[in-house]
Structures are given as C-alpha cells and as structure tokens.
Amino acid sequence: VDYWSVKLKDSIATLILQEILDRCYQGSQQYCSAITFAPGSLDITEVARSPFNYVVERARGIDFEASYRTPLGAGDLSTRLLVARYIERSTDDGITPRNLLGQGTSSDPQRLRWNFKVSYALDPVSVGFTARGVSSGVYDNRFIECTMACPPSTSEHRTVNTNKIKGQIVFDTSLGYDLDAGGAKMNLFLDVRNILDEDPPVVAN
C-alpha cells in the first residue's frame, strides 16, 4: 500500500480574456499587466492572453498492489492486482477552488483505476489474461444535472440533462515462448489488447 500526496504551487495556466479583465478589476495586479489602456484613459486597446503562474494544484491518492504465486500441476500460476484510488485532484487560483476528481477529461483522473492479471507458466510457454477497469465519471463537477425545475444556468454552474460518463472494463491476453538461440535466451511474445474490441464510452463534445 502506498499513500502519496503532491502539491504544486505557482502552476501555469491560461485564462480566457474575460477572466483576465475580471481579475484585474478585482485588484490582482499581475492580470492588469496583460491589459493595454489607451493613453490617458481607461479605454482598453488590447488584452494579451498569456499564461500566468497563479494556480495551486493538489493531488492525493492510494495505490494498492497484491500478488500471489503457487505451483499448479507442472507449471506456476501467478496473480497480480494493481489499484489506484484517487482521493483528491483539485486546483485553487485564489478566487475559485475547483474539484477536478472524476471529470471525464484526459488530464483529470477518475476516482478508481485497476488492473488484474492471471498468468500460467509451463516452461517454455506462458499465457496471461488481464482485466483493466476505470470507474465512471462526470463531464464537469460544477454542472447541475436536472430535467425539470432547473435553477438558472450560469457560466459557472451550467444545467445539463446528463452529467454522467460510463466506466469501462476491457480484457487483454498474452502468449509467450522461451527459447535458446545460439546460447542466448530469447522470449517470443504476442500481446492482444482489448480482445473483445470494446468501444470506449461515448463522450459528447
């Protein structure tokens, strides 16, 4: 079991133009430096959309690993389980803290990922079977899912009729063969991932 925790200060992120303007007028001078005003007035002539070092990122989780090996017949049976359980994935820009855990994007992790493998080795042949899974998630933790009597939709808390992304389990298989070639040890192997050819969950734009 391995518990881990990461905190990154002054992470780089890019804001949309309106957010730069809003934060400048809220008193944050680093954002005002990206705004060009007409000489002698408060008329804006340009807003530079550039990255800022303003975000604190946090991530915490627990990793589990367990394995077991035993003789079975003339060969050896092995099992191995790997589980990654995220506890926190968040950002804080000093104005709007955000919980990113479980969101269905490439950069935000699902709450649970796991990998279970069973293999059997009977010299010189080995075969393996693996199941990999990821938990379900949402499009955005800020969204409000509703179909009737919905509150007003805002840019921060949009109302949507569905905010769910399905989890998935896929299966892999492998085959290996050990041989000697001119005194050198070699292993020929074949790995087939997603043997049932399962499509990933459909995720809307």
XYZ file of C-alpha atoms in Angstrom:
205
model
C 0.000 0.000 0.000
C 1.409 3.391 -0.978
C -0.137 6.734 0.011
C 1.033 9.728 -1.978
C 0.346 13.460 -1.933
C 1.536 16.173 -4.334
C 1.133 19.954 -4.012
C 2.354 22.220 -6.806
C 2.485 25.972 -6.259
C 2.565 28.629 -8.988
C 1.372 26.217 -11.636
C 0.988 27.724 -15.100
C -2.472 28.082 -16.625
C -4.096 30.257 -19.279
C -7.246 32.301 -18.698
C -9.840 33.445 -21.177
C -9.875 37.187 -21.913
C -12.922 37.929 -19.771
C -11.317 36.233 -16.758
C -8.195 38.378 -17.162
C -10.344 41.509 -17.179
C -12.416 40.360 -14.207
C -9.381 39.568 -12.071
C -7.695 42.857 -12.902
C -10.781 44.798 -11.780
C -10.889 42.638 -8.638
C -7.495 44.073 -7.731
C -4.967 41.450 -8.923
C -2.163 43.481 -10.470
C -0.488 40.616 -12.333
C -3.552 40.403 -14.576
C -3.650 44.146 -15.167
C -0.181 43.871 -16.703
C -1.740 41.925 -19.584
C -4.120 44.801 -20.389
C -3.148 47.782 -22.518
C -5.083 51.003 -21.962
C -5.325 53.975 -24.259
C -3.037 56.811 -23.073
C -4.736 58.997 -20.505
C -7.909 56.894 -20.259
C -9.328 53.586 -19.072
C -10.303 52.530 -22.588
C -8.887 49.072 -23.323
C -6.994 48.710 -26.585
C -5.561 45.210 -26.115
C -5.693 42.196 -23.801
C -2.831 39.714 -24.060
C -3.947 36.140 -23.442
C -0.767 34.796 -21.876
C -0.077 32.106 -19.247
C 0.079 33.091 -15.568
C 1.713 31.431 -12.584
C -1.300 31.561 -10.329
C -2.654 28.084 -9.631
C -2.053 25.748 -6.698
C -2.617 22.144 -7.770
C -3.145 19.245 -5.370
C -3.374 15.503 -5.920
C -3.629 12.704 -3.357
C -4.253 9.005 -3.649
C -3.559 5.477 -2.508
C -2.008 2.720 -4.630
C -2.569 -0.929 -3.761
C -0.617 -3.890 -5.074
C -1.041 -7.566 -4.240
C 0.414 -10.645 -5.898
C 0.318 -14.409 -5.356
C 2.176 -17.275 -6.967
C 1.698 -21.003 -6.465
C 2.614 -24.260 -8.220
C -0.254 -25.712 -10.238
C 0.262 -29.007 -11.996
C 3.585 -28.930 -13.808
C 3.651 -25.131 -14.009
C 3.180 -21.982 -11.910
C 0.045 -19.884 -11.514
C 0.516 -16.162 -10.773
C -1.955 -13.402 -9.992
C -1.370 -9.676 -9.580
C -3.739 -6.840 -8.670
C -2.954 -3.131 -9.024
C -5.423 -0.479 -7.816
C -5.056 3.324 -7.960
C -7.586 5.184 -5.811
C -7.541 8.958 -6.193
C -8.652 10.894 -3.117
C -8.155 14.443 -4.373
C -7.421 16.290 -7.603
C -8.037 19.996 -7.262
C -6.849 23.459 -8.241
C -7.059 26.786 -6.410
C -6.355 30.057 -8.188
C -7.063 32.156 -5.104
C -10.563 33.028 -6.312
C -12.360 29.866 -7.391
C -11.234 26.490 -5.964
C -12.136 23.596 -8.266
C -12.604 19.890 -7.699
C -11.426 18.044 -10.818
C -11.645 14.500 -9.484
C -13.753 12.207 -11.625
C -14.143 14.555 -14.577
C -14.015 12.872 -17.965
C -11.018 14.612 -19.490
C -7.577 13.343 -20.380
C -5.889 15.447 -17.685
C -8.287 14.755 -14.804
C -8.222 11.270 -13.273
C -11.181 9.040 -12.496
C -11.597 8.033 -8.888
C -10.574 4.420 -9.438
C -8.385 2.507 -11.868
C -7.481 -1.140 -11.504
C -5.628 -3.912 -13.291
C -5.897 -7.644 -12.529
C -3.728 -10.250 -14.283
C -3.707 -14.042 -14.133
C -0.874 -15.921 -15.822
C 0.234 -19.514 -16.092
C 3.767 -20.598 -16.978
C 4.601 -24.107 -18.138
C 8.141 -23.987 -19.479
C 8.692 -22.895 -22.218
C 5.156 -21.498 -22.718
C 3.330 -18.835 -20.704
C -0.164 -17.444 -21.128
C -1.806 -14.470 -19.454
C -5.205 -12.880 -19.104
C -5.745 -9.290 -17.900
C -8.804 -7.253 -16.942
C -8.476 -3.452 -16.765
C -11.121 -1.136 -15.386
C -11.836 2.531 -14.788
C -14.694 3.968 -12.729
C -17.466 6.152 -14.103
C -17.176 9.931 -14.087
C -18.830 13.218 -14.979
C -18.322 15.912 -17.586
C -17.806 18.662 -15.025
C -18.230 18.679 -11.249
C -19.699 22.176 -11.468
C -22.589 21.141 -13.722
C -26.089 20.737 -12.278
C -27.888 17.708 -13.679
C -31.631 18.180 -13.967
C -34.542 17.762 -16.372
C -37.337 19.616 -14.537
C -37.491 22.649 -12.239
C -33.905 23.509 -13.098
C -32.260 26.537 -11.490
C -30.986 29.303 -13.790
C -27.992 28.114 -15.813
C -24.849 30.195 -15.298
C -21.372 30.106 -16.815
C -20.066 28.667 -13.536
C -22.878 26.168 -12.897
C -24.469 25.087 -16.151
C -27.625 22.986 -16.095
C -27.412 19.817 -18.201
C -29.747 16.894 -18.732
C -26.947 14.379 -18.198
C -23.590 14.677 -16.497
C -22.527 11.042 -16.468
C -19.732 9.227 -18.310
C -19.763 5.454 -18.046
C -16.899 3.430 -16.643
C -15.373 0.578 -18.602
C -13.715 -2.822 -18.256
C -11.578 -4.240 -21.078
C -9.730 -7.544 -21.391
C -6.268 -8.360 -22.745
C -4.428 -11.607 -23.380
C -0.795 -12.575 -23.910
C 1.232 -15.555 -25.072
C 4.969 -16.081 -24.539
C 7.511 -18.673 -25.609
C 11.083 -19.014 -24.215
C 13.818 -20.401 -26.427
C 17.584 -20.659 -26.801
C 19.189 -19.151 -29.886
C 22.927 -19.688 -30.196
C 23.372 -19.770 -26.439
C 21.289 -16.617 -25.904
C 17.992 -16.586 -24.035
C 15.098 -15.200 -26.041
C 11.391 -14.712 -25.491
C 8.843 -14.501 -28.256
C 5.586 -12.919 -27.167
C 2.245 -11.801 -28.505
C 0.039 -9.283 -26.688
C -3.531 -8.554 -27.729
C -5.194 -5.618 -26.010
C -8.968 -5.238 -25.809
C -9.646 -8.698 -27.173
C -13.412 -8.119 -27.226
C -12.926 -4.939 -29.294
C -14.962 -2.839 -26.863
C -15.550 0.773 -27.891
C -14.798 3.443 -25.290
C -17.762 5.200 -23.654
C -19.356 7.840 -25.853
C -18.414 11.332 -24.640
C -20.159 14.364 -26.119
C -18.233 17.474 -27.175
